[in-house]
Coordinates of C-alpha atoms in Angstrom, one line a residue:
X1 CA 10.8 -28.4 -11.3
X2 CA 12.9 -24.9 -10.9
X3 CA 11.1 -21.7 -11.0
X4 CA 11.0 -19.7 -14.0
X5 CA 13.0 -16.7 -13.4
X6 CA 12.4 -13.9 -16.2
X7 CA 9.7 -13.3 -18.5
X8 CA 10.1 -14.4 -22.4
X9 CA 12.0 -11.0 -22.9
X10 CA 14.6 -11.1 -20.2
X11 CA 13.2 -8.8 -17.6
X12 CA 12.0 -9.3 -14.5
X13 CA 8.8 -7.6 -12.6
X14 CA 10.0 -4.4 -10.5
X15 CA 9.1 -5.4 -6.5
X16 CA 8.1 -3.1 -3.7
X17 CA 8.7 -4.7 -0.1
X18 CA 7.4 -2.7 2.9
X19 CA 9.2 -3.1 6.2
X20 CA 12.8 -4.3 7.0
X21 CA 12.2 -6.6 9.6
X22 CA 12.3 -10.3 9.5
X23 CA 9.3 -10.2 6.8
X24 CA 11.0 -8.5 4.7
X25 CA 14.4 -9.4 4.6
X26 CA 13.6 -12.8 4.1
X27 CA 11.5 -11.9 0.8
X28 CA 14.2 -9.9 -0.6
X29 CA 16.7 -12.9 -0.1
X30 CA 15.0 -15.0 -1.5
X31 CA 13.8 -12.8 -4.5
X32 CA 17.8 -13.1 -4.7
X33 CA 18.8 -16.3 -4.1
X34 CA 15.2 -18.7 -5.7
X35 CA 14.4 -16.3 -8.4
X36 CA 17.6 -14.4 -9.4
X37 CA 15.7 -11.1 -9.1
X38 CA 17.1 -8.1 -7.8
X39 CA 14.8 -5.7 -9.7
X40 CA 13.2 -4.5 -6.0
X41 CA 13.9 -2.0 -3.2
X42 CA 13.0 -2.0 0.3
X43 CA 11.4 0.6 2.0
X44 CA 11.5 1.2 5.7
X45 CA 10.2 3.4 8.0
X46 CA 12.9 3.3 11.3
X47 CA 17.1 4.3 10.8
X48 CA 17.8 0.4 10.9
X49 CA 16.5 -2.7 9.9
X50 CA 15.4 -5.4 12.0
X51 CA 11.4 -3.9 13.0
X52 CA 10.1 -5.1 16.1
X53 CA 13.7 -6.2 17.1
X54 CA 14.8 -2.7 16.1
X55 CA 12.2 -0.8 17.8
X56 CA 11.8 -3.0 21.2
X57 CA 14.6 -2.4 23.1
X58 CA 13.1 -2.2 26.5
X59 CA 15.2 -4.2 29.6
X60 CA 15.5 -7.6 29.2
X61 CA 14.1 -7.7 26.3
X62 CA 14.3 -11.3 24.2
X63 CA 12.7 -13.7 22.0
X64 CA 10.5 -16.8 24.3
X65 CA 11.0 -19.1 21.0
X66 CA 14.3 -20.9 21.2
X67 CA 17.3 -19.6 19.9
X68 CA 17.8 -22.5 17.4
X69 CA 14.0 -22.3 15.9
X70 CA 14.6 -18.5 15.4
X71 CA 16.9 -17.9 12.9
X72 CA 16.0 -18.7 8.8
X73 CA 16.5 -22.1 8.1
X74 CA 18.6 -21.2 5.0
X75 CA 20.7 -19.4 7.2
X76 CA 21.4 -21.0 10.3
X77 CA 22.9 -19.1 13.1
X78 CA 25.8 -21.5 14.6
X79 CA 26.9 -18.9 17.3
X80 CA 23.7 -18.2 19.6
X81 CA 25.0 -17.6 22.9
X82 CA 22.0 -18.8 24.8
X83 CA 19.1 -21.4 24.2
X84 CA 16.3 -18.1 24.1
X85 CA 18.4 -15.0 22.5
X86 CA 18.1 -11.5 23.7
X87 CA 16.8 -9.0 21.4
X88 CA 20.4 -7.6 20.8
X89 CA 21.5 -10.7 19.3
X90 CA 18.3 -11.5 17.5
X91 CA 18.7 -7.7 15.5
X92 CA 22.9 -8.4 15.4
X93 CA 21.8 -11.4 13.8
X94 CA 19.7 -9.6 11.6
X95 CA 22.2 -7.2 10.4
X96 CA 25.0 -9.5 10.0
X97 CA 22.4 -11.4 7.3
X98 CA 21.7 -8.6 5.4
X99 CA 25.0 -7.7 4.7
X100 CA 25.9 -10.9 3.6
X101 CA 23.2 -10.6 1.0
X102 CA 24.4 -7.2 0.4
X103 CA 20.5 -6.1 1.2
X104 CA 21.9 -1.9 2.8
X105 CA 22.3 -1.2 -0.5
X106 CA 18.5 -2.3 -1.3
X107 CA 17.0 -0.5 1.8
X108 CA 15.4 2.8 1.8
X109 CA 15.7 4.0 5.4
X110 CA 13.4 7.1 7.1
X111 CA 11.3 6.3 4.0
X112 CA 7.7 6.3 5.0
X113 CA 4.9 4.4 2.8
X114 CA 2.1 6.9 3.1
X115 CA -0.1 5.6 0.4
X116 CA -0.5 2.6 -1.6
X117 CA -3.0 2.4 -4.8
X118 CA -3.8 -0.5 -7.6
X119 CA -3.6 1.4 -11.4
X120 CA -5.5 -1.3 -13.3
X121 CA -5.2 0.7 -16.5
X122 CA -1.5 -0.3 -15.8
X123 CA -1.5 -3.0 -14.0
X124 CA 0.8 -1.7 -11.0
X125 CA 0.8 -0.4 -7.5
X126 CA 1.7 3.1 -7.1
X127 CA 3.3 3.9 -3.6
X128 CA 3.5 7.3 -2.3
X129 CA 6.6 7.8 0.3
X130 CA 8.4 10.8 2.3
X131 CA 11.5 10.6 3.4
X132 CA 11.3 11.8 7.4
X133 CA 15.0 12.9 7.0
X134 CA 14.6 15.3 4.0
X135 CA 11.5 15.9 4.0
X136 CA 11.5 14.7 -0.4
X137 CA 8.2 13.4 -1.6
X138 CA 7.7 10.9 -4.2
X139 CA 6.3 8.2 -6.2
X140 CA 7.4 4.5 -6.9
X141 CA 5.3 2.4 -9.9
X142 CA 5.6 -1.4 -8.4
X143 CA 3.9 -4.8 -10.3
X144 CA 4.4 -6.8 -7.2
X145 CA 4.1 -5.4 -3.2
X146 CA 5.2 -7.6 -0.6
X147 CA 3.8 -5.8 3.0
X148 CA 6.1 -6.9 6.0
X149 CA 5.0 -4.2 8.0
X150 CA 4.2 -7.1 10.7
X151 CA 1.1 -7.3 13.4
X152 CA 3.1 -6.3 16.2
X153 CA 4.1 -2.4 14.9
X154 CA 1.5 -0.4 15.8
X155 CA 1.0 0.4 19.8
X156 CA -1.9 0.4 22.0
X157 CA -1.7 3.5 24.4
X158 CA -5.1 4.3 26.3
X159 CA -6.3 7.7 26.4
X160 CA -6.5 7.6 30.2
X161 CA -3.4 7.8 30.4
X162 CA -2.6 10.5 28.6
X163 CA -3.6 12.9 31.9
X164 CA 0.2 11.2 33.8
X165 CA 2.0 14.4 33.6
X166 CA 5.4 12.6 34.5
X167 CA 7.6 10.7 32.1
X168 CA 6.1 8.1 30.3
X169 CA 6.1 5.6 27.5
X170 CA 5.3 2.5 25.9
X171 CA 7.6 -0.8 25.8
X172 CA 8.2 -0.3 22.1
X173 CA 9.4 3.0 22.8
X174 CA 11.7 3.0 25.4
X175 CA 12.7 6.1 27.1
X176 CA 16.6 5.1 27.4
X177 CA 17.5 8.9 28.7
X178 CA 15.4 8.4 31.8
X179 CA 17.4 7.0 34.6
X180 CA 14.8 4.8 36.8
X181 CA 17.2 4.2 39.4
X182 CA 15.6 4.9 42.6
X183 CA 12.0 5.9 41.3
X184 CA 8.5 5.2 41.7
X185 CA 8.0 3.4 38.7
X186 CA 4.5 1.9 37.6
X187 CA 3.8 -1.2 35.0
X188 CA 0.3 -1.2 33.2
X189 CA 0.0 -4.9 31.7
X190 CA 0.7 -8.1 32.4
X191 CA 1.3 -10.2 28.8
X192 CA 5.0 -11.0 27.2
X193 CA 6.5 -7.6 27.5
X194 CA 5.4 -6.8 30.7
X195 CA 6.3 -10.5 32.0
X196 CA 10.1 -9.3 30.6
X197 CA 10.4 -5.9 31.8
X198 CA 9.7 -6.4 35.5
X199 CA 11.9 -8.7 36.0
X200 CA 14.6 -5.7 33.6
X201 CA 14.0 -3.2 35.8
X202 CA 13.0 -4.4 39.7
X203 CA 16.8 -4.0 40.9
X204 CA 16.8 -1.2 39.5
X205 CA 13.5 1.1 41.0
X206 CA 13.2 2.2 44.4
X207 CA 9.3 1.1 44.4
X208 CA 7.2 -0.6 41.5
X209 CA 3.5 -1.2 40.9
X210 CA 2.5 -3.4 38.4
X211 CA -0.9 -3.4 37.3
X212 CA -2.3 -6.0 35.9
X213 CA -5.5 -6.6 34.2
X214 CA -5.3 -10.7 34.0
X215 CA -2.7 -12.7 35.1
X216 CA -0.9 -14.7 32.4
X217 CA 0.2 -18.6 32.3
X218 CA 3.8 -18.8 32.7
X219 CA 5.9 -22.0 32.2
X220 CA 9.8 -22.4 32.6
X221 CA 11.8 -20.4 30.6
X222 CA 15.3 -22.5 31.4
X223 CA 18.2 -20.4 29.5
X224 CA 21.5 -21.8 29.8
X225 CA 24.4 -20.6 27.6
X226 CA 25.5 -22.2 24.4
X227 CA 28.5 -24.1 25.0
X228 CA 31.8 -24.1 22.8
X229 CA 31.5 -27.6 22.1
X230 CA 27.7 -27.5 20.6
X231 CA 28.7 -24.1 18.4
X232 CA 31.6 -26.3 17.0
X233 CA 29.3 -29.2 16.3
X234 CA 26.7 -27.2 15.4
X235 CA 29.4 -25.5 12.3
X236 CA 31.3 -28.2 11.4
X237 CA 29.9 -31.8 12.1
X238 CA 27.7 -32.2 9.0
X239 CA 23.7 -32.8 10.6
X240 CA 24.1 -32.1 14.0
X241 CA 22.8 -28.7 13.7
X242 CA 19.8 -29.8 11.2
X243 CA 18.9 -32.5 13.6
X244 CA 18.6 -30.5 16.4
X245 CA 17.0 -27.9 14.7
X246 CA 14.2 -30.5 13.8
X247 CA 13.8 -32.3 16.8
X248 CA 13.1 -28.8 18.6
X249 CA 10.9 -28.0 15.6
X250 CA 8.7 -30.9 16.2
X251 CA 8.4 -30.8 19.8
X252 CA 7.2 -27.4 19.5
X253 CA 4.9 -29.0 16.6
X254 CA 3.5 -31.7 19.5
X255 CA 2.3 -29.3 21.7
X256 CA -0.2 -27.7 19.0
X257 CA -2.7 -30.4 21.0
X258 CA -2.4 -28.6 24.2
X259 CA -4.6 -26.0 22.3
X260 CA -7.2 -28.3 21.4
X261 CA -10.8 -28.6 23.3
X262 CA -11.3 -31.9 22.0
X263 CA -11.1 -34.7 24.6
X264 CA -8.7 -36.8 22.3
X265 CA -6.1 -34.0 23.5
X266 CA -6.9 -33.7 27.4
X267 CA -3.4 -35.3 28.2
X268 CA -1.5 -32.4 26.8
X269 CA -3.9 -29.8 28.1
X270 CA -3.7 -31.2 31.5
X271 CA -0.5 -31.7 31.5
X272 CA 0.3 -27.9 30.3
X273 CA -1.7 -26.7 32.9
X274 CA -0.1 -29.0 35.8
X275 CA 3.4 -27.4 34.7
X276 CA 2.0 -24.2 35.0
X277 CA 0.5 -24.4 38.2
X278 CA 3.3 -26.2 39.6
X279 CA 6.0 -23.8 38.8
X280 CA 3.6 -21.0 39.6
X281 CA 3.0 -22.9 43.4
X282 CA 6.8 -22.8 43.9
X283 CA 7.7 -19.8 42.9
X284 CA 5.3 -17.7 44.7
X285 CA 5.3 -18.7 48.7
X286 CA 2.8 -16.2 49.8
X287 CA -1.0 -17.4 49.3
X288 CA -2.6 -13.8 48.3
X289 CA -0.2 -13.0 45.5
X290 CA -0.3 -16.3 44.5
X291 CA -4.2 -15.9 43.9
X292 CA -3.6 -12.7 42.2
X293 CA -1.1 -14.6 39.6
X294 CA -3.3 -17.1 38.9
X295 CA -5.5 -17.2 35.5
X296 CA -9.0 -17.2 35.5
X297 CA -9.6 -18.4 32.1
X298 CA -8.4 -21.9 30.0
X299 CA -4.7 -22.3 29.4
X300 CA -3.5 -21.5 25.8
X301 CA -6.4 -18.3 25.2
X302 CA -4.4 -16.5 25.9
X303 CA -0.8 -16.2 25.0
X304 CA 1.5 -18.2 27.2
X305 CA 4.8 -16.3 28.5
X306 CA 8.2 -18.2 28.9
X307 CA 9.9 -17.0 32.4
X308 CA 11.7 -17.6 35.0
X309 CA 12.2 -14.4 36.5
X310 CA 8.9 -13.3 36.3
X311 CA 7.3 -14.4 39.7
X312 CA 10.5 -14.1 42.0
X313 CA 10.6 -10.2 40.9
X314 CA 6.8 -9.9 41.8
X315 CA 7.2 -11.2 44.9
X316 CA 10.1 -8.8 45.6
X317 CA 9.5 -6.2 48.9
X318 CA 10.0 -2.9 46.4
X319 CA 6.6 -4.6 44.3
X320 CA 3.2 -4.6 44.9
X321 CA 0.9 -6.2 42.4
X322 CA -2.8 -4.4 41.9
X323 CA -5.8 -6.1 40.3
X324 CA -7.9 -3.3 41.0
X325 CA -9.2 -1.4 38.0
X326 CA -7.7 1.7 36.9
X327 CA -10.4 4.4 37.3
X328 CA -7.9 7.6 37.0
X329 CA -4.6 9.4 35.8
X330 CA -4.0 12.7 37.3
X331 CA -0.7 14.2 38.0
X332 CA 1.5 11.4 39.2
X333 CA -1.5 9.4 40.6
X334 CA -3.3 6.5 39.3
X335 CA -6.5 5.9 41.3
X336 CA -8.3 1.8 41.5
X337 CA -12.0 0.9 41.8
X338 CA -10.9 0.1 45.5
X339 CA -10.1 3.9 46.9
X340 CA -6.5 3.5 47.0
X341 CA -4.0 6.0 44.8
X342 CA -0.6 5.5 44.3
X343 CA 1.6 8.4 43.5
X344 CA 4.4 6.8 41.1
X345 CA 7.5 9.6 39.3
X346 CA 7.5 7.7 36.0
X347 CA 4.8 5.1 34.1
X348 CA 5.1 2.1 32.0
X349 CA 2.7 1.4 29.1
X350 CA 3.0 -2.6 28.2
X351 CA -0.6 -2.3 26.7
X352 CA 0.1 -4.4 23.8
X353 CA -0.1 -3.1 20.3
X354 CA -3.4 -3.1 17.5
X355 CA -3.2 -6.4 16.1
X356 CA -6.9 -6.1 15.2
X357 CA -6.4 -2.4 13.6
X358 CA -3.2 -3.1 11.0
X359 CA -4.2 -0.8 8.2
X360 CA -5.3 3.2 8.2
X361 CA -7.8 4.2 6.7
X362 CA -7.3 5.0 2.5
X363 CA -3.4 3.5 3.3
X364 CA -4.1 0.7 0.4
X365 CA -6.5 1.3 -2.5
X366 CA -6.7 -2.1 -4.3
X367 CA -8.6 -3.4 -7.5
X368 CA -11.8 -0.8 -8.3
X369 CA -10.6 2.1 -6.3
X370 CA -11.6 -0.2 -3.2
X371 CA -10.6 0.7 0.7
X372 CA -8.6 -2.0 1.9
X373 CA -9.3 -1.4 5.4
X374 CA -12.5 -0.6 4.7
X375 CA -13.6 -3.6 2.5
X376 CA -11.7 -6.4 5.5
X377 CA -13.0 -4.2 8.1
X378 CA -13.0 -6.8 11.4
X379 CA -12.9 -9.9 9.4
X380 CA -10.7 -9.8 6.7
X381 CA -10.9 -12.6 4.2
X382 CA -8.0 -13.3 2.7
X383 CA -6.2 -16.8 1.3
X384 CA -3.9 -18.2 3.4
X385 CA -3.0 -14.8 5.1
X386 CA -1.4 -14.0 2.1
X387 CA -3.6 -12.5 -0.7
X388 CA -7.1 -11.1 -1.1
X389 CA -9.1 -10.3 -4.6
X390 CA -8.8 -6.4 -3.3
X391 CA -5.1 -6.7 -3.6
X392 CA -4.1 -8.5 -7.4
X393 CA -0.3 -9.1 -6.8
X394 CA 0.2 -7.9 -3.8
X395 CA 1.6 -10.5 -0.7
X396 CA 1.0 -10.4 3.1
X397 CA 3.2 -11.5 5.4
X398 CA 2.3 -12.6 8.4
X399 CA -0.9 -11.0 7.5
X400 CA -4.5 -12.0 9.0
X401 CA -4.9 -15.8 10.2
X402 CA -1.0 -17.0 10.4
X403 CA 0.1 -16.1 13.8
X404 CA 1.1 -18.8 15.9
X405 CA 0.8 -19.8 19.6
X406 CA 3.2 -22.6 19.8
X407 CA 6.1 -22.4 17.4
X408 CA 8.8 -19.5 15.4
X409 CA 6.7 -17.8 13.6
X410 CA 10.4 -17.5 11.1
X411 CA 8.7 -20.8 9.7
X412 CA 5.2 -18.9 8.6
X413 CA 6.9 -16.1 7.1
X414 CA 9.1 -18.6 5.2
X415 CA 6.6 -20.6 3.8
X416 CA 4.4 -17.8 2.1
X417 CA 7.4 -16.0 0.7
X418 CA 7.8 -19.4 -0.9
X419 CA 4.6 -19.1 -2.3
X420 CA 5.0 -16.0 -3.1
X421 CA 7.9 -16.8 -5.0
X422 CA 5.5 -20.0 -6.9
X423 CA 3.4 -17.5 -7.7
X424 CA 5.8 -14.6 -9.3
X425 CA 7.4 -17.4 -10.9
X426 CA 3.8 -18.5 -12.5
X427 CA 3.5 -15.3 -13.4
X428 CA 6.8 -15.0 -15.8
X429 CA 5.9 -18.5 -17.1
X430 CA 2.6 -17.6 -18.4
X431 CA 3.5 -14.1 -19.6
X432 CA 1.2 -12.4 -16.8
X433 CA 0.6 -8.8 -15.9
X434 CA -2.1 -9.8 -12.9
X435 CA -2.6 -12.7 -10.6
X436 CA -5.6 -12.2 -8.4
X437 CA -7.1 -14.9 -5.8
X438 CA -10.9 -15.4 -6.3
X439 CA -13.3 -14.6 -3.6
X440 CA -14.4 -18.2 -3.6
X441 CA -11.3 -18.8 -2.4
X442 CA -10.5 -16.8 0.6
X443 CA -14.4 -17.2 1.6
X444 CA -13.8 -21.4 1.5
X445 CA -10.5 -20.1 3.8
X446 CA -12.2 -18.0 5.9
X447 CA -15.2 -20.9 6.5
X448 CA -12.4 -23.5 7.8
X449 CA -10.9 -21.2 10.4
X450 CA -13.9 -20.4 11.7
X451 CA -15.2 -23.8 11.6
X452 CA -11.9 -24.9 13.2
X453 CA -11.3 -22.5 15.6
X454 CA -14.2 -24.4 17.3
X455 CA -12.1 -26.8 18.8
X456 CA -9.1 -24.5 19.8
X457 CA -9.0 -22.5 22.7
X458 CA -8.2 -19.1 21.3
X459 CA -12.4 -19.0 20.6
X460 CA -13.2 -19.7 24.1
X461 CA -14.1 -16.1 26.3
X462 CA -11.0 -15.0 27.4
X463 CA -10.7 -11.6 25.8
X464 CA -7.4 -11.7 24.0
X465 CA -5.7 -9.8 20.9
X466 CA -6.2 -13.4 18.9
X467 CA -10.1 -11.8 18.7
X468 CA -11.8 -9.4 16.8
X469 CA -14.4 -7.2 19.3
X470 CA -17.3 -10.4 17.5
X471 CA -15.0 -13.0 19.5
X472 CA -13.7 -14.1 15.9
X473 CA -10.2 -15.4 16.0
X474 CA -8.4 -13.6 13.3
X475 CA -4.6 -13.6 14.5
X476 CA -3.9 -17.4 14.9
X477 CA -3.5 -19.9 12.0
X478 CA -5.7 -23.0 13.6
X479 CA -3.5 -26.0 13.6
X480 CA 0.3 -27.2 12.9
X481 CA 2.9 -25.5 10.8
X482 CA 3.2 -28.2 9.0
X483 CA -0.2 -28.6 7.9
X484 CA 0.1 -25.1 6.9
X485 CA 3.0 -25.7 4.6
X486 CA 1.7 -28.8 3.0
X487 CA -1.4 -26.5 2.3
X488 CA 1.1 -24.5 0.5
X489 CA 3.4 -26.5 -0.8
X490 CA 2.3 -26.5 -4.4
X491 CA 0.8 -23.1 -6.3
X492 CA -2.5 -23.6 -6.9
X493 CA -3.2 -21.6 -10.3
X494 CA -7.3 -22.6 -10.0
X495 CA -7.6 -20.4 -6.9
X496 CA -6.4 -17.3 -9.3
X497 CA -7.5 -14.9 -12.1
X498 CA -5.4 -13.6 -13.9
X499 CA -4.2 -10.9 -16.9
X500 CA -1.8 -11.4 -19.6
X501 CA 1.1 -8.9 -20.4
X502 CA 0.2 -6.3 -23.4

């Protein structure tokens, strides 16, 4: 059955999407192209679309999801020039889809969301924004918000390092004016950005010292280009681009057991780990860095980087690897636990960004003048990731429990704007002003993942951003994408409250 696209008068409910990045893009499309509805606007913070592909532009910077997985399935990208896809391409890619849906015109750019508050006299969301260009201030009345503002936006910088009095920045805000070529440069981290930017920049530094907290599992990341015989398969022999992009879609599904504790998936775990270990014995030649490299904790807790780069730039003569803590940051030094100090001219920050910290405080004011932030605080309960009773009508995107760890996370993202879309659609159908989820709903939600998370290996002690500071996994969606979809596949109106339209 089709969706119902307008209400019984004609008109269509006016949508608010926050964020211009994959998120959001793909809700607007589809608003578009499922629902007919082009009654919305887009708000975005940055110049350009794109978000996190916009924003991280750091040396060798690209995607470790293959290049055929990452790319919206309604709108396949026949022309990747690589099987993994810098982040050029990936925001080119971007860009060239939005203008096919005509989605500039949509787009508020340098428009910041400052505020965001349920009227339930009026059944809307007000959204305060400022435009960082002009400086204008103003007011937008909304019945539905999508938020694609994304878990990766916001970055983690320690205060100790606030004392370097040399150049410095984070990995999502790279300093392109600052030449490194022949400087002392230091890394601080060791997860995916890190594991990309070492290998960006070693040919490049006179001297680099990477410090790293815990070594990461790293498998083989083996990138060829695309040739011109599979592009012109891919475009014009009907299925052969659909049956690739399936096959690659499932053999990314398989390896959801390699997460598992349960002894009925040992096999995959083991071999995993083997791979790792393997490519991580041949790679690395000299015994002592190769004991520093190696991970102390259960394959999969932690995320798993895609590189082969990685460990022949470590074991360069201009790198030296420290797994000493950091104990100081004065000047241009940065002292260890052991003694030593290293004087370095310009410093790195690949600390990761605040997964478990998405929302400021009094940013989003939902049903009964309630705190958002305030009312999740660590352990948000929400349904599905995508809707919580605070929020009537509002959708997350990629919100809390529907990360991944072993597939494109373009497939999430997809599958709750469909549901979004199922539920919009329920909405005009029935006449509706309001469509809340029920507490008993996102607390039954909440109950599984925790229950399930038992078994996966993001709950063991590893210290990761999958955890809130309790050791609660609130990042990861528990099993398959498929089982998530088949979850969602139908709207299910019993989990909802709703008002009708005056």
């Amino acid at each position: 059955m089709g969706h119902t696209k307008t209400y019984k008068d004609g008109s269509t409910p006016v949508v608010a999407i926050i964020g211009a990045g994959f998120s959001g893009i793909c809700a607007a499309i589809r608003l578009q192209t499922e629902l007919s509805l082009h009654t919305y606007d887009i708000f975005e913070l940055e110049p350009e679309l794109g978000g996190t592909w916009w924003s991280n532009t750091y040396p060798n910077v690209a995607c470790d999801v293959k290049s055929i997985n990452y790319a919206f399935s309604f709108e396949p990208n026949y022309d990747w020039s690589h099987t993994y896809s810098g982040g050029a391409e990936i925001w080119e890619y971007l860009r060239r889809v939005a203008r096919k849906h005509h989605l500039y015109d949509k787009i508020r750019f340098r428009t910041e969301i400052t505020h965001v508050e349920w009227d339930g006299g009026r059944q809307k969301w007000v959204l305060d924004y400022r435009n960082r260009s002009t400086g204008d201030q103003g007011q937008y009345e909304a019945d539905i918000v999508f938020s694609g503002m994304g878990p990766l936006r916001i970055p983690k910088i320690p205060k100790e390092f606030e004392a370097f009095e040399g150049p410095k920045w984070h990995t999502a805000q790279w300093n392109h004016s600052c030449d490194l070529t022949n400087k002392r440069v230091a890394v601080v981290g060791s997860g995916a950005s890190a594991i990309q930017v070492v290998p960006g920049i070693v040919d490049t530094v006179k001297h680099l010292d990477y410090y790293q907290r815990t070594a990461s599992y790293v498998v083989p990341r083996h990138n060829v280009p695309t040739n011109a015989l599979w592009k012109f398969l891919f475009r014009y022999v009907p299925f052969v681009h659909f049956i690739v992009y399936k096959l690659q879609y499932w053999a990314s599904e398989y390896t959801i057991a390699a997460f598992s504790t349960k002894l009925v998936d040992r096999i995959p775990r083991l071999v995993m780990t083997a791979m790792a270990w393997l490519f991580r014995f041949i790679q690395i030649r000299n015994k002592q860095l190769r004991a520093k490299l190696t991970p102390k904790y259960e394959m999969g807790c932690r995320r798993i980087a895609v590189s082969s780069d990685y460990y022949p730039a470590l074991a360069r003569k201009n790198v030296q690897v420290h797994t000493e803590e950091i104990t100081g940051v004065k000047g241009h030094s940065i002292m260890l636990a052991d003694g030593t100090l290293q004087e370095v001219d310009v410093l790195v920050l690949a600390t990761g960004f605040q997964v478990q910290d998405p929302l400021p405080s009094r940013f989003v004011i939902g049903k009964d003048g309630v705190d958002v932030k305030t009312s999740w605080g660590i352990n948000p309960q929400t349904y599905y990731g995508i809707t919580s009773p605070e929020t009537p009508n509002m959708f997350f995107l990629l919100g809390p429990n529907t990360g991944l760890g072993h597939n494109s996370i373009l497939f999430m993202i997809e599958t709750q704007v469909e549901y979004a879309l199922k539920a919009i659609s329920y909405m005009m159908k029935h006449n509706l002003a309001q469509l809340q989820v029920t507490p008993q709903a996102c607390k039954a939600f909440a109950d599984e993942v925790d229950e399930k998370m038992k078994g996966m290996v993001w709950s063991t002690t590893c210290n990761s951003w999958y955890q809130n500071k309790e050791g609660r996994v609130t990042a990861l969606w528990w099993s398959s994408c498929s089982r998530y979809w088949w979850r969602l596949r139908k709207f299910r109106a019993d989990k909802f409250v709703s008002v009708k339209r005056i």
